[in-house]
């Protein structure tokens, strides 16, 4: 039976260690600032934040190119001649990456791309669920692995608070009026994934610590998340003590495994420092 290899973009925010442990090959997305285009993951997020604070020049993100995927696909198939590749793609609504992968794999029936319709820890959680399925079912076909992915995509839920609306404003994702109103009223827009799109669904009022505690207290209950595990998303700069409080809230709700996921440059370029979010699977 053919071996199935998993591929995902760096925007899934799996650490190199976790990706290696689960047999996932990461294709870097890209970030442009200071006149350079760099691979996501090749430099610390703090460097990007420092550049913006100094210059007010917002970093720009871009998806993987067809060439990025061609290099990875060719290498993997050369190293594993009997293998098949399942690419679990960053939301196709938000980037060109999935289209790039399809172009790179054109005519090759050993490669299949599926839109996870999610980003950061939502995408990462789907990738890890499929990796676990393949460990448990090493005889699985590519279509069976794809079915596992599709089921996970239907079940995943994710929401997050940007850490600094200044990044959204600078990127044109909120108007100046909305930005000023949120600042004056102490509002934090909640961003949720809806069929691959990042949508502001509601606004929470109060300090960041207050709204993080509130989201932690109610989101899993509202979404009926499976208590086996939960993914907690944090941007560099989120208070350590607050993270500890959130973890206690999650344990109090019965979650057996709690995974903290730090946002890489792709999400951080839009959400700024100190972001917080939750991802899990509806039970």
Coordinates of C-alpha atoms in Angstrom, one line a residue:
X1 CA 0.0 0.0 0.0
X2 CA 1.3 3.4 -0.9
X3 CA 2.6 5.7 1.8
X4 CA 0.7 9.0 2.3
X5 CA 2.7 12.1 2.9
X6 CA 1.2 15.2 4.4
X7 CA 2.0 18.7 3.3
X8 CA 0.8 22.1 4.7
X9 CA 1.8 25.7 4.6
X10 CA 3.7 27.4 7.4
X11 CA 0.5 29.4 8.1
X12 CA -0.8 26.4 10.0
X13 CA 1.6 27.4 12.8
X14 CA 2.9 23.9 13.6
X15 CA 6.3 24.1 15.2
X16 CA 9.1 22.4 13.2
X17 CA 9.3 19.8 16.0
X18 CA 5.6 19.0 15.9
X19 CA 5.6 18.9 12.1
X20 CA 8.5 16.4 12.0
X21 CA 7.0 14.3 14.8
X22 CA 3.8 13.9 12.7
X23 CA 5.4 13.5 9.3
X24 CA 4.2 16.8 8.0
X25 CA 6.2 18.7 5.4
X26 CA 5.9 22.5 5.8
X27 CA 6.0 24.8 2.7
X28 CA 6.8 28.4 3.8
X29 CA 4.5 31.3 3.0
X30 CA 6.1 34.7 2.6
X31 CA 6.3 38.0 4.4
X32 CA 7.6 41.3 2.8
X33 CA 8.9 44.2 4.8
X34 CA 11.9 46.5 4.8
X35 CA 12.4 45.9 1.1
X36 CA 12.8 42.1 1.6
X37 CA 10.6 39.1 1.0
X38 CA 11.4 36.4 3.5
X39 CA 10.1 32.9 4.3
X40 CA 7.6 32.7 7.1
X41 CA 9.3 30.9 10.0
X42 CA 12.8 31.9 8.9
X43 CA 13.0 34.9 11.3
X44 CA 11.4 35.8 14.7
X45 CA 8.0 37.5 14.8
X46 CA 9.5 40.1 17.0
X47 CA 11.6 41.4 14.1
X48 CA 8.5 42.1 12.1
X49 CA 6.8 43.8 15.0
X50 CA 9.8 46.0 15.6
X51 CA 10.0 47.0 12.0
X52 CA 6.3 48.1 12.0
X53 CA 6.7 50.0 15.3
X54 CA 9.8 51.8 14.0
X55 CA 8.7 52.6 10.4
X56 CA 4.8 52.2 10.4
X57 CA 5.4 50.1 7.3
X58 CA 3.0 47.2 7.6
X59 CA 4.4 43.8 6.6
X60 CA 2.7 42.2 3.6
X61 CA 2.0 38.5 3.5
X62 CA 1.8 36.3 0.4
X63 CA 1.0 32.6 -0.2
X64 CA 3.2 29.9 -1.5
X65 CA 4.1 30.0 -5.2
X66 CA 3.7 27.1 -7.7
X67 CA 7.5 26.9 -7.6
X68 CA 7.5 26.5 -3.8
X69 CA 5.2 23.5 -4.2
X70 CA 7.0 22.1 -7.2
X71 CA 10.3 21.9 -5.2
X72 CA 8.6 20.1 -2.3
X73 CA 6.5 17.8 -4.4
X74 CA 9.4 16.7 -6.6
X75 CA 11.7 16.1 -3.6
X76 CA 9.1 14.1 -1.7
X77 CA 8.2 11.9 -4.6
X78 CA 11.9 11.3 -5.4
X79 CA 12.6 10.3 -1.9
X80 CA 9.5 8.2 -1.6
X81 CA 8.8 6.7 -5.1
X82 CA 5.7 4.8 -3.9
X83 CA 4.2 7.6 -1.9
X84 CA 1.1 9.8 -2.5
X85 CA 0.8 13.3 -1.2
X86 CA -2.1 14.9 0.6
X87 CA -1.8 18.7 0.8
X88 CA -4.1 20.2 3.5
X89 CA -4.3 23.8 2.3
X90 CA -4.5 27.1 4.1
X91 CA -7.9 28.6 3.5
X92 CA -8.2 29.2 -0.3
X93 CA -10.5 32.2 0.4
X94 CA -7.5 34.1 1.9
X95 CA -4.5 33.2 -0.2
X96 CA -3.3 31.8 -3.5
X97 CA -1.5 28.8 -2.0
X98 CA -4.0 26.1 -2.8
X99 CA -4.2 27.3 -6.4
X100 CA -0.4 27.3 -6.6
X101 CA -0.3 23.7 -5.3
X102 CA -2.9 22.6 -7.9
X103 CA -0.8 24.2 -10.7
X104 CA 2.4 22.5 -9.3
X105 CA 0.7 19.1 -9.3
X106 CA -1.1 19.4 -12.6
X107 CA -1.4 16.0 -14.2
X108 CA 0.0 14.1 -11.2
X109 CA -2.7 11.8 -9.8
X110 CA -0.4 11.0 -6.8
X111 CA -1.0 14.5 -5.3
X112 CA -4.3 15.7 -3.9
X113 CA -5.0 19.2 -2.4
X114 CA -7.9 19.8 -0.1
X115 CA -9.0 23.2 1.2
X116 CA -9.1 23.1 5.0
X117 CA -11.1 26.3 5.0
X118 CA -9.1 27.4 8.0
X119 CA -5.9 29.1 9.1
X120 CA -3.4 29.0 11.9
X121 CA -4.4 26.5 14.7
X122 CA -7.6 25.6 12.9
X123 CA -5.6 24.3 9.9
X124 CA -3.0 22.8 12.2
X125 CA -5.6 20.9 14.2
X126 CA -7.0 19.4 11.0
X127 CA -3.5 18.4 9.9
X128 CA -2.7 16.7 13.2
X129 CA -6.0 14.9 13.2
X130 CA -5.2 13.4 9.8
X131 CA -1.7 12.5 10.9
X132 CA -3.1 10.7 13.9
X133 CA -5.5 8.8 11.6
X134 CA -2.7 7.7 9.3
X135 CA -0.7 6.4 12.3
X136 CA -3.7 4.4 13.4
X137 CA -4.5 3.2 9.8
X138 CA -1.2 2.9 8.0
X139 CA -3.0 0.9 5.3
X140 CA -5.4 3.8 4.5
X141 CA -5.8 4.9 0.9
X142 CA -5.4 8.5 -0.2
X143 CA -9.2 8.9 -0.5
X144 CA -9.7 7.5 3.0
X145 CA -7.2 10.0 4.4
X146 CA -9.0 12.7 2.4
X147 CA -12.4 11.7 3.9
X148 CA -10.8 12.0 7.4
X149 CA -9.7 15.5 6.5
X150 CA -13.1 16.5 5.1
X151 CA -14.8 15.3 8.4
X152 CA -12.3 17.3 10.4
X153 CA -12.9 20.4 8.2
X154 CA -16.6 20.1 8.9
X155 CA -16.1 19.8 12.6
X156 CA -13.4 22.4 13.3
X157 CA -14.3 25.7 15.0
X158 CA -12.0 28.7 15.5
X159 CA -12.3 32.2 16.8
X160 CA -9.7 34.9 17.9
X161 CA -9.3 38.4 19.0
X162 CA -6.6 40.5 17.2
X163 CA -4.1 41.8 19.7
X164 CA -3.7 45.3 18.1
X165 CA -6.3 46.8 15.8
X166 CA -3.7 49.2 14.5
X167 CA -2.5 46.3 12.3
X168 CA -5.9 45.7 10.9
X169 CA -6.4 49.5 10.3
X170 CA -3.0 49.9 8.6
X171 CA -3.8 46.9 6.3
X172 CA -7.2 48.5 5.3
X173 CA -9.2 45.8 7.0
X174 CA -11.1 48.2 9.3
X175 CA -11.9 51.8 8.6
X176 CA -10.5 54.7 10.6
X177 CA -13.9 55.4 12.0
X178 CA -14.4 51.8 13.1
X179 CA -10.9 51.8 14.5
X180 CA -11.4 55.0 16.5
X181 CA -14.8 53.8 17.7
X182 CA -13.4 50.5 19.0
X183 CA -10.5 52.3 20.7
X184 CA -12.8 54.8 22.5
X185 CA -15.4 52.2 23.5
X186 CA -12.9 49.5 24.4
X187 CA -14.3 47.1 21.8
X188 CA -12.6 43.9 20.6
X189 CA -13.9 42.4 17.4
X190 CA -14.2 38.6 17.5
X191 CA -12.9 37.0 14.2
X192 CA -14.4 33.6 13.3
X193 CA -13.9 31.2 10.4
X194 CA -17.0 30.8 8.3
X195 CA -16.5 28.5 5.3
X196 CA -12.9 29.6 4.9
X197 CA -13.5 33.3 5.4
X198 CA -12.4 35.4 8.4
X199 CA -15.4 37.3 9.5
X200 CA -16.0 39.7 12.5
X201 CA -19.1 38.2 14.1
X202 CA -19.4 40.1 17.4
X203 CA -17.7 42.7 19.6
X204 CA -16.7 42.3 23.2
X205 CA -16.2 45.3 25.5
X206 CA -13.5 45.7 28.1
X207 CA -9.8 45.1 28.6
X208 CA -8.0 42.4 26.6
X209 CA -7.7 40.3 29.8
X210 CA -11.4 40.6 30.4
X211 CA -12.6 39.6 27.0
X212 CA -10.0 36.8 26.8
X213 CA -11.4 35.3 30.0
X214 CA -15.0 35.7 28.7
X215 CA -14.2 34.0 25.4
X216 CA -12.4 31.2 27.2
X217 CA -15.4 30.8 29.6
X218 CA -18.1 30.5 26.9
X219 CA -16.8 29.6 23.4
X220 CA -16.2 25.9 24.0
X221 CA -19.6 25.6 25.6
X222 CA -21.4 27.5 22.8
X223 CA -19.7 25.4 20.1
X224 CA -20.0 22.1 21.9
X225 CA -16.3 21.4 21.5
X226 CA -15.0 17.8 22.0
X227 CA -13.3 17.7 25.4
X228 CA -10.4 15.5 24.2
X229 CA -8.3 18.5 23.2
X230 CA -8.3 22.2 22.6
X231 CA -5.9 24.5 20.8
X232 CA -5.3 27.9 22.4
X233 CA -3.8 30.5 20.0
X234 CA -1.6 33.3 21.3
X235 CA 0.3 36.1 19.8
X236 CA 3.7 37.2 21.1
X237 CA 3.1 39.6 23.9
X238 CA 0.0 38.0 25.4
X239 CA 0.3 38.1 29.2
X240 CA 1.8 34.9 30.7
X241 CA -0.4 35.2 33.8
X242 CA -3.5 35.5 31.6
X243 CA -2.4 32.4 29.7
X244 CA -2.3 30.5 33.0
X245 CA -5.8 31.7 33.9
X246 CA -7.1 30.6 30.5
X247 CA -5.6 27.2 31.0
X248 CA -7.3 26.8 34.3
X249 CA -10.6 27.7 32.8
X250 CA -10.1 25.1 30.1
X251 CA -9.1 22.4 32.6
X252 CA -12.2 23.3 34.6
X253 CA -14.3 22.6 31.5
X254 CA -12.9 19.1 31.3
X255 CA -10.4 19.4 28.4
X256 CA -7.9 16.5 28.6
X257 CA -5.3 18.0 26.4
X258 CA -4.5 21.7 26.0
X259 CA -2.2 22.8 23.2
X260 CA -0.8 26.3 23.0
X261 CA -0.1 27.6 19.4
X262 CA 1.9 30.7 18.8
X263 CA 0.9 32.7 15.7
X264 CA 3.6 32.9 13.1
X265 CA 4.3 35.9 10.9
X266 CA 1.4 35.3 8.5
X267 CA -1.4 35.7 11.0
X268 CA 0.6 38.1 13.3
X269 CA 1.1 40.5 10.4
X270 CA -2.7 41.1 10.5
X271 CA -3.5 40.6 14.2
X272 CA -0.5 42.3 15.8
X273 CA 1.1 41.3 19.1
X274 CA -1.0 39.9 22.0
X275 CA -3.7 38.1 20.0
X276 CA -5.7 35.3 21.5
X277 CA -7.9 32.6 20.0
X278 CA -9.4 29.1 20.5
X279 CA -9.7 26.2 18.0
X280 CA -11.2 22.8 18.5
X281 CA -13.6 20.2 17.1
X282 CA -17.3 20.1 17.6
X283 CA -18.2 16.9 19.4

